[in-house]
GROMACS .gro file of C-alpha atoms in nm:
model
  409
    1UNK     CA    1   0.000   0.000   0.000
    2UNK     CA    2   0.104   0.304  -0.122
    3UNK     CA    3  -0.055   0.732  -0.174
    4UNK     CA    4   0.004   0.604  -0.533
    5UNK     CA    5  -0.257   0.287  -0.493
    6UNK     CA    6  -0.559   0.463  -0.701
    7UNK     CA    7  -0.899   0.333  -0.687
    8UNK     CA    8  -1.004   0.004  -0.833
    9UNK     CA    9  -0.744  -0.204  -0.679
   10UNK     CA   10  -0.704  -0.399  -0.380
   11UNK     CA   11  -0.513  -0.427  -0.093
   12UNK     CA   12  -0.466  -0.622   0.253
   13UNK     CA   13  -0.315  -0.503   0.589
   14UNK     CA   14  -0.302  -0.601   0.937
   15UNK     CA   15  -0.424  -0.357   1.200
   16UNK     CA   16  -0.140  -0.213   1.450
   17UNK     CA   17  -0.380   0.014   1.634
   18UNK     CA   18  -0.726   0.102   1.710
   19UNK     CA   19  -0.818   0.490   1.802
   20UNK     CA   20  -1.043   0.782   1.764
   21UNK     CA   21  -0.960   1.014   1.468
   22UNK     CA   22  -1.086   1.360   1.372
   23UNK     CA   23  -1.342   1.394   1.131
   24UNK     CA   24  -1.495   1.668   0.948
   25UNK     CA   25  -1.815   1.544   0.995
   26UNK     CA   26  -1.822   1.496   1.409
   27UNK     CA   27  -1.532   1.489   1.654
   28UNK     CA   28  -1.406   1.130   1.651
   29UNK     CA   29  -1.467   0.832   1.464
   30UNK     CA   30  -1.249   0.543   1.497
   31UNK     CA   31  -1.001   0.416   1.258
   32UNK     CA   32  -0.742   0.176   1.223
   33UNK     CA   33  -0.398   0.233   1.164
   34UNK     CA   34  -0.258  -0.109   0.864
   35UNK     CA   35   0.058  -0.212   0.788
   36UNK     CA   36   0.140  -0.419   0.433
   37UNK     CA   37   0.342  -0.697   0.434
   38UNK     CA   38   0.609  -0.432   0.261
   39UNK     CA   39   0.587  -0.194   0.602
   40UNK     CA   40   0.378   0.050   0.444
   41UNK     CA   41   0.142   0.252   0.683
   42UNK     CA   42  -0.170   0.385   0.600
   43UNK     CA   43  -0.494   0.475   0.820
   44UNK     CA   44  -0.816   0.333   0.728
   45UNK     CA   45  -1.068   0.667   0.770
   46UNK     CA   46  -1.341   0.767   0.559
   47UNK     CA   47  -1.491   0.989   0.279
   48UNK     CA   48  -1.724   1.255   0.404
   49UNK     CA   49  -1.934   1.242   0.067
   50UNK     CA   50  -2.003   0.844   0.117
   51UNK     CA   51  -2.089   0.903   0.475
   52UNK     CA   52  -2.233   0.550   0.467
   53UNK     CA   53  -1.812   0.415   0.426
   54UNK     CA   54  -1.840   0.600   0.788
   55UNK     CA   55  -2.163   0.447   0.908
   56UNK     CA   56  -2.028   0.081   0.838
   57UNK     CA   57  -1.605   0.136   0.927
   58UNK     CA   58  -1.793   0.215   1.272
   59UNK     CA   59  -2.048  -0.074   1.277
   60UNK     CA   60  -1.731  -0.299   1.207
   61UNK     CA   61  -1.519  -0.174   1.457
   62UNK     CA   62  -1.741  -0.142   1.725
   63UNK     CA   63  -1.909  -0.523   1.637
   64UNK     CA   64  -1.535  -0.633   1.776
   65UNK     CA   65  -1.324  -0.570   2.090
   66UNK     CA   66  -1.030  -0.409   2.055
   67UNK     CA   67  -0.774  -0.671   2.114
   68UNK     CA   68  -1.012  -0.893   1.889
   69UNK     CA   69  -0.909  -0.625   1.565
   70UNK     CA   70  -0.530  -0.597   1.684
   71UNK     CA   71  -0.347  -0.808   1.415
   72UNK     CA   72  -0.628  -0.892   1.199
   73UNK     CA   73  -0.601  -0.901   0.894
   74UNK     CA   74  -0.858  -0.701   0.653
   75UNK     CA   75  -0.876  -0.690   0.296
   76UNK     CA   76  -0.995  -0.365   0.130
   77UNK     CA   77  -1.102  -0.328  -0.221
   78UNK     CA   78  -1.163  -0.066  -0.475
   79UNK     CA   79  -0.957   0.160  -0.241
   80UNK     CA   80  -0.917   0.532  -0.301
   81UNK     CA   81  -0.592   0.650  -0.025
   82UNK     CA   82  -0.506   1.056   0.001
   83UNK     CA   83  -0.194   1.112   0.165
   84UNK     CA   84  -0.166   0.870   0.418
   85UNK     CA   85  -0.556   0.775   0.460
   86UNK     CA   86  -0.790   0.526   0.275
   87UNK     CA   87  -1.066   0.719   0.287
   88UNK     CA   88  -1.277   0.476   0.094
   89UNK     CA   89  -1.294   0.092   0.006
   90UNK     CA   90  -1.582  -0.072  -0.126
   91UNK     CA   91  -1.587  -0.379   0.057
   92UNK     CA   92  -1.405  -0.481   0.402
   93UNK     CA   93  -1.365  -0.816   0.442
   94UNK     CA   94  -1.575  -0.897   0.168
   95UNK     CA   95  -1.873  -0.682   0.340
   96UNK     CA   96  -2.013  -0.439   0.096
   97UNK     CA   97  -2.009  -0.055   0.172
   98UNK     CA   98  -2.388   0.023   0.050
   99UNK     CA   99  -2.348   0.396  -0.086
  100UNK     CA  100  -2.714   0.404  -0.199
  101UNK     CA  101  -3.031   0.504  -0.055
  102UNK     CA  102  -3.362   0.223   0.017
  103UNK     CA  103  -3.634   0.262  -0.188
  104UNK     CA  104  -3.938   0.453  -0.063
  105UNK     CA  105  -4.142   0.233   0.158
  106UNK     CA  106  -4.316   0.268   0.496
  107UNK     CA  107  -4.012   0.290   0.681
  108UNK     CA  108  -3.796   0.473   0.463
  109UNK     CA  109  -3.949   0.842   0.343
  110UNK     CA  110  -3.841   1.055   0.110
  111UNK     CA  111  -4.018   1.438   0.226
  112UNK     CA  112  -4.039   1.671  -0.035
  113UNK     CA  113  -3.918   2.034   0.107
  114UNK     CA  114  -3.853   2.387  -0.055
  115UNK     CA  115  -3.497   2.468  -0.096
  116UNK     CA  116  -3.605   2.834   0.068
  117UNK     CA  117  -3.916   2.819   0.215
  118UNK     CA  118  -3.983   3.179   0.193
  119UNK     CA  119  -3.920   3.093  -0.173
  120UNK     CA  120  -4.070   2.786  -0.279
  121UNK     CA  121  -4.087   2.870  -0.606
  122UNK     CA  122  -3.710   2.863  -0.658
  123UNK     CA  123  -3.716   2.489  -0.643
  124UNK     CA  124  -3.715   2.180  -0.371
  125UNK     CA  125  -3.525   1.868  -0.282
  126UNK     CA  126  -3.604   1.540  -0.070
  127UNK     CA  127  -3.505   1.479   0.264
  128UNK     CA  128  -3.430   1.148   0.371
  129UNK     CA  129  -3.636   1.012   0.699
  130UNK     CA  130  -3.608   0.627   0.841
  131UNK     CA  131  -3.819   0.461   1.096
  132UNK     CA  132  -3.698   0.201   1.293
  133UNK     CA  133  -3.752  -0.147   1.129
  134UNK     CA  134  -3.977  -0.288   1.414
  135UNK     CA  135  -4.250   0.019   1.361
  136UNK     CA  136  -4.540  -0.056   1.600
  137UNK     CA  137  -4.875   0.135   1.518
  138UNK     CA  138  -5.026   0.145   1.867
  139UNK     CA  139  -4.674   0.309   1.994
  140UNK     CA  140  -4.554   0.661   1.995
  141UNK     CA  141  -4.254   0.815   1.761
  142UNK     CA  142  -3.944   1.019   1.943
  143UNK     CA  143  -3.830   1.194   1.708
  144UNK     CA  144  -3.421   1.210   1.655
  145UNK     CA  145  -3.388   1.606   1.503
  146UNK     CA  146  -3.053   1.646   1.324
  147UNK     CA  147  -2.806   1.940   1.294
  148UNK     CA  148  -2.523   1.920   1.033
  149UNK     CA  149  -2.257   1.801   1.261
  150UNK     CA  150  -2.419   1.495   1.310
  151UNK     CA  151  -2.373   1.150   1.150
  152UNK     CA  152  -2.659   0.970   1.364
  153UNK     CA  153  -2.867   0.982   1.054
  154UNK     CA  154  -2.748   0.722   0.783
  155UNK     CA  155  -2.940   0.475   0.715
  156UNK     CA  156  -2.978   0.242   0.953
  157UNK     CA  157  -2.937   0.470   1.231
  158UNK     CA  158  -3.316   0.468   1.339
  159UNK     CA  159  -3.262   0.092   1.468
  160UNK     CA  160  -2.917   0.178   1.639
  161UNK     CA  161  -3.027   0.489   1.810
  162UNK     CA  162  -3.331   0.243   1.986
  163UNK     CA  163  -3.080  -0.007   2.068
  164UNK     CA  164  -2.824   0.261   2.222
  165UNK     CA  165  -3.114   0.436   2.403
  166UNK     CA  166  -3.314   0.110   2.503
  167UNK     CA  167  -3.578   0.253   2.351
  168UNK     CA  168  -3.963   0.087   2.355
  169UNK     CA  169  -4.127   0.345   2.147
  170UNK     CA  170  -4.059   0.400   1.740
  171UNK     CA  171  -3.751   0.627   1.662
  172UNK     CA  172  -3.711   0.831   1.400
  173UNK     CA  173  -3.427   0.993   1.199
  174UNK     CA  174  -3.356   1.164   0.927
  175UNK     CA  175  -3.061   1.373   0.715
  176UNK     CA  176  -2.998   1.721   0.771
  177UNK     CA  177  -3.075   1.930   0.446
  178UNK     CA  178  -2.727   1.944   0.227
  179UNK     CA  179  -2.594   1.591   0.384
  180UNK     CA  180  -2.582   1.236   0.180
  181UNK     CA  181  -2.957   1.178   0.193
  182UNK     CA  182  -3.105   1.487   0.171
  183UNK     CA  183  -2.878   1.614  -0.102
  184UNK     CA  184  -2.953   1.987  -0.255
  185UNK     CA  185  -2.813   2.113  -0.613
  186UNK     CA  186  -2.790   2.456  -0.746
  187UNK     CA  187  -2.609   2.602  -0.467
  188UNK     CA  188  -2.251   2.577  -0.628
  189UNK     CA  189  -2.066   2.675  -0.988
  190UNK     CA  190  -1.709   2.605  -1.135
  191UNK     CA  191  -1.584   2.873  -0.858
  192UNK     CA  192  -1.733   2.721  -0.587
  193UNK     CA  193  -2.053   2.778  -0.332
  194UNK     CA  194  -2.248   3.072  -0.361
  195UNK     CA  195  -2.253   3.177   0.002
  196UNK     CA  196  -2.510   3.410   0.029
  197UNK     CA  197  -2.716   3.110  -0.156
  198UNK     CA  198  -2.570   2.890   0.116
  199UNK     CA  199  -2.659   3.070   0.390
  200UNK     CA  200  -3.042   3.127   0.292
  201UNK     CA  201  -3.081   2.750   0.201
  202UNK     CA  202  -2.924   2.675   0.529
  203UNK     CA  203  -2.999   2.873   0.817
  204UNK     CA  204  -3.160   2.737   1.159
  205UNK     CA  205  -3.496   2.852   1.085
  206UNK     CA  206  -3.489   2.614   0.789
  207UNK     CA  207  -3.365   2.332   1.006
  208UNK     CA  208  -3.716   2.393   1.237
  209UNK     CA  209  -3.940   2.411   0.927
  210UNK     CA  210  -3.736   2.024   0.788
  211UNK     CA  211  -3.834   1.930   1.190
  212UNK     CA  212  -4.180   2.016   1.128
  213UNK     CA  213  -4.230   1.894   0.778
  214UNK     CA  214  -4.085   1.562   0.899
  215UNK     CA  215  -4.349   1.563   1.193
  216UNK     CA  216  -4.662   1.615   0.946
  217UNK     CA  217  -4.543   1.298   0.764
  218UNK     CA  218  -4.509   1.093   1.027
  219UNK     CA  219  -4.805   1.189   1.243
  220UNK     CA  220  -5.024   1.412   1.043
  221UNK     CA  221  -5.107   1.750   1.065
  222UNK     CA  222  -5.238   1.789   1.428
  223UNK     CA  223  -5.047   1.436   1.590
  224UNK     CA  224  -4.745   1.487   1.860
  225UNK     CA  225  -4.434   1.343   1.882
  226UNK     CA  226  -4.158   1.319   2.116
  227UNK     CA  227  -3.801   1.490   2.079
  228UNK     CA  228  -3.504   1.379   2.193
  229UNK     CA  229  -3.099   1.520   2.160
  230UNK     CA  230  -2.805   1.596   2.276
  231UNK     CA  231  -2.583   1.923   2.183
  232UNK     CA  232  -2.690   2.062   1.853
  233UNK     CA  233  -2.966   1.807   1.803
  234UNK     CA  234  -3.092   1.979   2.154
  235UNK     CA  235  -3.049   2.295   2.005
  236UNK     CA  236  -3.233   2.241   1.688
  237UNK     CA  237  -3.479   2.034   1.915
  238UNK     CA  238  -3.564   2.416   2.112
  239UNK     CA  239  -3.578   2.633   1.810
  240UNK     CA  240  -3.874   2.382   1.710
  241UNK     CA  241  -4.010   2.397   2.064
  242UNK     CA  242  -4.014   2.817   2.012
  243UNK     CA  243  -4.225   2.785   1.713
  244UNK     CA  244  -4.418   2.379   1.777
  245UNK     CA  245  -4.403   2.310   2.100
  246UNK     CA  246  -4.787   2.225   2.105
  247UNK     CA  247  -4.702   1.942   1.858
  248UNK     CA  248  -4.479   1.786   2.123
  249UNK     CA  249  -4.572   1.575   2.405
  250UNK     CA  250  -4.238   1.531   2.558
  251UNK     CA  251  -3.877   1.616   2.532
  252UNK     CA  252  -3.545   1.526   2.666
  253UNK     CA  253  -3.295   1.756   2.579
  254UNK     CA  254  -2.883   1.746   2.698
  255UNK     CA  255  -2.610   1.937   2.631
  256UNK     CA  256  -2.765   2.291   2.500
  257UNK     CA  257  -2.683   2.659   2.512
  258UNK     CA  258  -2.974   2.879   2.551
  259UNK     CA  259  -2.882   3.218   2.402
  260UNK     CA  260  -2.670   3.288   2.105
  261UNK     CA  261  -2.327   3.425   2.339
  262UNK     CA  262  -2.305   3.118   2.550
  263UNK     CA  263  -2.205   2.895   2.229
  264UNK     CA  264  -1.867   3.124   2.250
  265UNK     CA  265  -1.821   3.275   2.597
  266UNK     CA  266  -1.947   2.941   2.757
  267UNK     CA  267  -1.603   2.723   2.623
  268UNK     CA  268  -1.377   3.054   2.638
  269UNK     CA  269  -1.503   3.028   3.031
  270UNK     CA  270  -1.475   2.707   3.049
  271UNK     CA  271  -1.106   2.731   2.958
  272UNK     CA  272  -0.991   2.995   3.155
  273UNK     CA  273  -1.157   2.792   3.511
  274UNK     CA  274  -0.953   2.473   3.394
  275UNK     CA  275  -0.643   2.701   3.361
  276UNK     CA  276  -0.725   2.868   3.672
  277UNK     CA  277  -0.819   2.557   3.870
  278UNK     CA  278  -0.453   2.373   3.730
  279UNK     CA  279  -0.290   2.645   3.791
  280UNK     CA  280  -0.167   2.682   3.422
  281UNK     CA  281  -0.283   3.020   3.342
  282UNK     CA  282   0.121   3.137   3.323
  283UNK     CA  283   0.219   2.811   3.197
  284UNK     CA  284  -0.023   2.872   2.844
  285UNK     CA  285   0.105   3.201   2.833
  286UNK     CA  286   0.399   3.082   2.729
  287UNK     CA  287   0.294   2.780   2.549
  288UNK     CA  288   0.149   3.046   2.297
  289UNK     CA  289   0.521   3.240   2.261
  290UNK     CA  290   0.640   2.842   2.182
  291UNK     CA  291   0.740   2.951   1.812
  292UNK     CA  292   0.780   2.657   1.689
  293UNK     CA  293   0.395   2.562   1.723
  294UNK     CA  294   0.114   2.761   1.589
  295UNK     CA  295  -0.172   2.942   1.799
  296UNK     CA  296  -0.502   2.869   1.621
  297UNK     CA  297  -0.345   2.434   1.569
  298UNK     CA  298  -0.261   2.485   1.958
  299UNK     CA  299  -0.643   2.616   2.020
  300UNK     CA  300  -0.770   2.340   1.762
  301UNK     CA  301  -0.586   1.989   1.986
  302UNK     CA  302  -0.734   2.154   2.325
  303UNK     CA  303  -1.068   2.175   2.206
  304UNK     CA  304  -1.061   1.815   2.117
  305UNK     CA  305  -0.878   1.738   2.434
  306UNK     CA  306  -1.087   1.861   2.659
  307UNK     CA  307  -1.359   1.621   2.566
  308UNK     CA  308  -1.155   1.345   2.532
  309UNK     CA  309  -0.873   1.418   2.859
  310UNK     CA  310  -0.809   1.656   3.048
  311UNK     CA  311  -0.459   1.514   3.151
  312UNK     CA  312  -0.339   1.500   2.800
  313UNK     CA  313  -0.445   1.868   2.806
  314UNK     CA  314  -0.200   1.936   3.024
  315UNK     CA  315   0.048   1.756   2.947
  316UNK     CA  316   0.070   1.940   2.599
  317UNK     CA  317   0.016   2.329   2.742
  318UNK     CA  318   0.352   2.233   3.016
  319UNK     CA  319   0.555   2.052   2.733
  320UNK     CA  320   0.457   2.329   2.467
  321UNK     CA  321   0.558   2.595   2.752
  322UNK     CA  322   0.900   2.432   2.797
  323UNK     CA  323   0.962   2.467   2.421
  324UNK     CA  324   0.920   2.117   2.311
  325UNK     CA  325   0.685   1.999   2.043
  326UNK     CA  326   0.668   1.605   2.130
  327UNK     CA  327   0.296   1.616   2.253
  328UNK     CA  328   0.203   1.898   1.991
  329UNK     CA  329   0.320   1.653   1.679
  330UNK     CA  330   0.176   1.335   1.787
  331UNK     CA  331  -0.140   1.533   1.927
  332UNK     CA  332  -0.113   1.701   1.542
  333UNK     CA  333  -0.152   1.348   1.353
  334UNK     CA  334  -0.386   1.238   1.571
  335UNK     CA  335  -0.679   1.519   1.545
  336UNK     CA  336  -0.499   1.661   1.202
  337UNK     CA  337  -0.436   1.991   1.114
  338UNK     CA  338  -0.668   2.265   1.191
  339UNK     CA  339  -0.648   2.469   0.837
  340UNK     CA  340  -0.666   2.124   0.650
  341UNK     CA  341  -1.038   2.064   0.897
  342UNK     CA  342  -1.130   2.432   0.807
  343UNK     CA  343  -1.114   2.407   0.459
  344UNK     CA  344  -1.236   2.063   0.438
  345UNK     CA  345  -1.566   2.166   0.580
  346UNK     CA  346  -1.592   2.510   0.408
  347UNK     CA  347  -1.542   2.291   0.041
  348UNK     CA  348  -1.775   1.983   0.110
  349UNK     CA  349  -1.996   2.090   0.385
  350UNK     CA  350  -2.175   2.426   0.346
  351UNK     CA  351  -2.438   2.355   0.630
  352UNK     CA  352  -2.178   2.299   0.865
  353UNK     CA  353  -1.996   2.629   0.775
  354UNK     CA  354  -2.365   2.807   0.802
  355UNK     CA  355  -2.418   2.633   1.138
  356UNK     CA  356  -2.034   2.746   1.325
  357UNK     CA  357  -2.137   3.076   1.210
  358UNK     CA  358  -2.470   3.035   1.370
  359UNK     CA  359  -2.381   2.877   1.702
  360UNK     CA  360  -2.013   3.023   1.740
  361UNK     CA  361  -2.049   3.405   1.822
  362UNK     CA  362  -1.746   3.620   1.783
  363UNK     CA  363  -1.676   3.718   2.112
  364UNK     CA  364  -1.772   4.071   2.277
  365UNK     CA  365  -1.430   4.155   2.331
  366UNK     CA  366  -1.193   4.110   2.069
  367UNK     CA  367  -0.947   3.779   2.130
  368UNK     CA  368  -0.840   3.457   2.022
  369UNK     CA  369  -0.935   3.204   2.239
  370UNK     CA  370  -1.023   2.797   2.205
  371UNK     CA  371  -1.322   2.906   1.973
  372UNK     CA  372  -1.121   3.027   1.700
  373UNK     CA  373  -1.131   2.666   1.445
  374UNK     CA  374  -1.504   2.698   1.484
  375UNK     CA  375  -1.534   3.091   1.420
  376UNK     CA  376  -1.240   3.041   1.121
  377UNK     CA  377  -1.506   2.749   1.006
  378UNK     CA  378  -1.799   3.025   0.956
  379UNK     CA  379  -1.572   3.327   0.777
  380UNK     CA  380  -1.759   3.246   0.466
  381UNK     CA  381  -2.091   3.375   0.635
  382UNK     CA  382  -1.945   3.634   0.874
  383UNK     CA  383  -1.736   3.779   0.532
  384UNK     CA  384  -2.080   3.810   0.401
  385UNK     CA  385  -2.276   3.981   0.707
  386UNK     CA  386  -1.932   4.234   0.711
  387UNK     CA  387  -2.007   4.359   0.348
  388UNK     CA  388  -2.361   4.415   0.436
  389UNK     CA  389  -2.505   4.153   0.123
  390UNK     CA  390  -2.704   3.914   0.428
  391UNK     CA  391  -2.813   3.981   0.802
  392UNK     CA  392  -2.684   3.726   1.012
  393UNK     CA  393  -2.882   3.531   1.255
  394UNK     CA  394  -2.715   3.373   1.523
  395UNK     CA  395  -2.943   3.132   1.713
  396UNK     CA  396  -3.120   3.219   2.023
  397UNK     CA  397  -3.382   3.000   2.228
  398UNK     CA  398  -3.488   3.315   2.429
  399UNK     CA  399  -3.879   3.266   2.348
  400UNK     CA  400  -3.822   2.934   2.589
  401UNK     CA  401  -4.064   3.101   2.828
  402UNK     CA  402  -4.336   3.047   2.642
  403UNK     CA  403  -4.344   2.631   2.570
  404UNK     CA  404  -4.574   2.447   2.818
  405UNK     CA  405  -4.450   2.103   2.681
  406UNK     CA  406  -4.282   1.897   2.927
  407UNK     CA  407  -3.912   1.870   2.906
  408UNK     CA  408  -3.647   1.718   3.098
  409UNK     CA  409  -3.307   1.944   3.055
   0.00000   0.00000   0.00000
């Protein structure tokens, strides 16, 4: 295995490690690092624009403990590899990646939407929505919203989120407008996405009228359904409640921000109490004169460590504050490089640049801080609001007030 090996041909590697790698499309998915019998390297990934590769890599690594995929061997064929990734293969094992989308049946809808709703008449697409494969009449539906950083979606996903949540009622999914299933043309030429196109074909109001739409097929005009999230499904889950909550019996909602400033000055505080409570707020300041690192990939691996641990955190702010780049680097080809995750999202995922814009406030007072990826990720839209051509709408749940459905926070 080679970065020369070009799609169409095979080739078989044994795994040397199992771990959690960034993705453009949500913060980890895991991956497997295989070696050829000739000592070549190469990590098997995935391509955002077959997010069903994704949806089955995971399904096969997480159908096998880890010591269980250590040293096996896997065959991959019809292999495209950039750089040093496979990012797709069309079988694994001899298990076929399905790239296509069911045919329209009971549990598989296709919802015709406008592209603008304010527009209709400029044209409409299909968004994808799934039902879990054991749909039971007499039971009710909680309803799965999705935002565009989530891959919960694909198909399939209805039956795993019931299994992960030990559901007993139906569960429903479906694709985010602009994503695999729910695919929209027009909004792009030879030089690229028309933003201002982008952002009116994407914004969070449109995500609450897909939430809706979705709801009328499934239960008609007047039923209820339940809502359930986490993060920006919770999010999109509120906006809805604003505008539907008397279509909703119940929610459960985790991990939210209620006003537009707390999806910015939340983290940045966040931050600065586990600097202050480590007693590392001198230590960072120099990690950030380290000149052999860079601020905004420094900002970019503590973001992602701070999910994932805290330890590792600071272990890379003291080493890059004693001038050493050891943690940096191997942190660096772990979670990759922060302009090569910018502009990966800005040139294949247009609703995800619409929805950092939306969620990630620039601050009130001017600064770099661990926010900076995700405010670099919207510059597209903020470029736009700056020269006056659209009026940017940063989401805010401040109607809340209002909803008399019951939800659990």
């Amino acid at each position: 295995m080679s970065e020369k090996v070009a799609c169409g041909n095979e080739c078989t590697g044994k795994v040397i490690d199992v771990f959690q790698r960034q993705s453009a499309l949500k913060s980890e998915i895991p991956s497997l690092q295989l070696e050829s019998d000739d000592g070549v390297q190469l990590v098997l990934s995935h391509q955002a624009s077959l997010r069903q590769f994704e949806f089955t890599l995971s399904e096969f690594i997480d159908g096998m403990a880890k010591e269980e995929l250590l040293g096996k061997e896997l065959k991959l064929t019809d292999i495209e590899v950039d750089e040093d990734r496979i990012v797709y293969a069309r079988s694994i094992n001899g298990h076929d990646v399905d790239d296509s989308l069911p045919p329209a049946d009971k549990l598989h809808r296709y919802i015709e939407v406008p592209i603008f709703y304010d527009k209709p008449e400029l044209g409409s697409f299909k968004i994808y929505c799934e039902l879990n494969s054991d749909f039971d009449e007499s039971k009710p539906i909680v309803l799965i919203p999705s935002d565009p950083q989530q891959t919960g979606s694909w198909v399939g996903a209805a039956d795993r989120n019931k299994k992960i949540f030990g559901l007993e009622y139906n569960v429903a999914v479906f694709q985010y407008r602009g994503s695999f299933g729910s695919a929209i043309k027009g909004l792009e030429d030879k030089s690229g996405f028309d933003w201002q196109k982008v952002y009116e074909a994407f914004t969070w109001s449109t995500g609450v009228e897909d939430i809706e739409r979705v709801r009328q097929e499934l239960v008609g005009p007047k039923g209820k359904i339940y809502l359930a999230g986490g993060s920006g499904l919770a999010t999109m889950a509120m906006l809805y409640l604003e505008k539907y909550h008397q279509f909703v019996e119940r929610a459960f909602l985790m991990s939210f921000y209620v006003d537009a400033h707390v999806g910015s000055d939340g983290p940045h505080d966040f931050f600065q109490q586990f600097l202050a409570d480590r007693r590392l707020s001198e230590t960072f300041d120099r990690a950030l004169s380290n000149e052999k690192i860079e601020e905004k990939q420094l900002y970019h691996l503590l973001q992602r460590l701070l999910y994932s641990s805290q330890d590792r955190a600071q272990e890379l702010i003291e080493e890059v504050a004693q001038g050493k780049t050891t943690v940096y680097e191997e942190e660096s080809k772990q979670h990759g490089n922060v302009d090569y995750f910018i502009g990966y999202v800005q040139r294949y995922w247009p609703q995800l640049v619409v929805f950092m814009y939306e969620t990630n406030v620039p601050p009130k007072v001017a600064r770099k801080d661990i926010n900076e990826p995700f405010l670099l990720m919207g510059s597209p839209i903020a470029k736009l609001v700056q020269q006056s051509k659209i009026e940017g709408q940063y989401m805010n749940t401040g109607s809340l007030g209002e909803v008399s459905t019951d939800i659990l926070f």
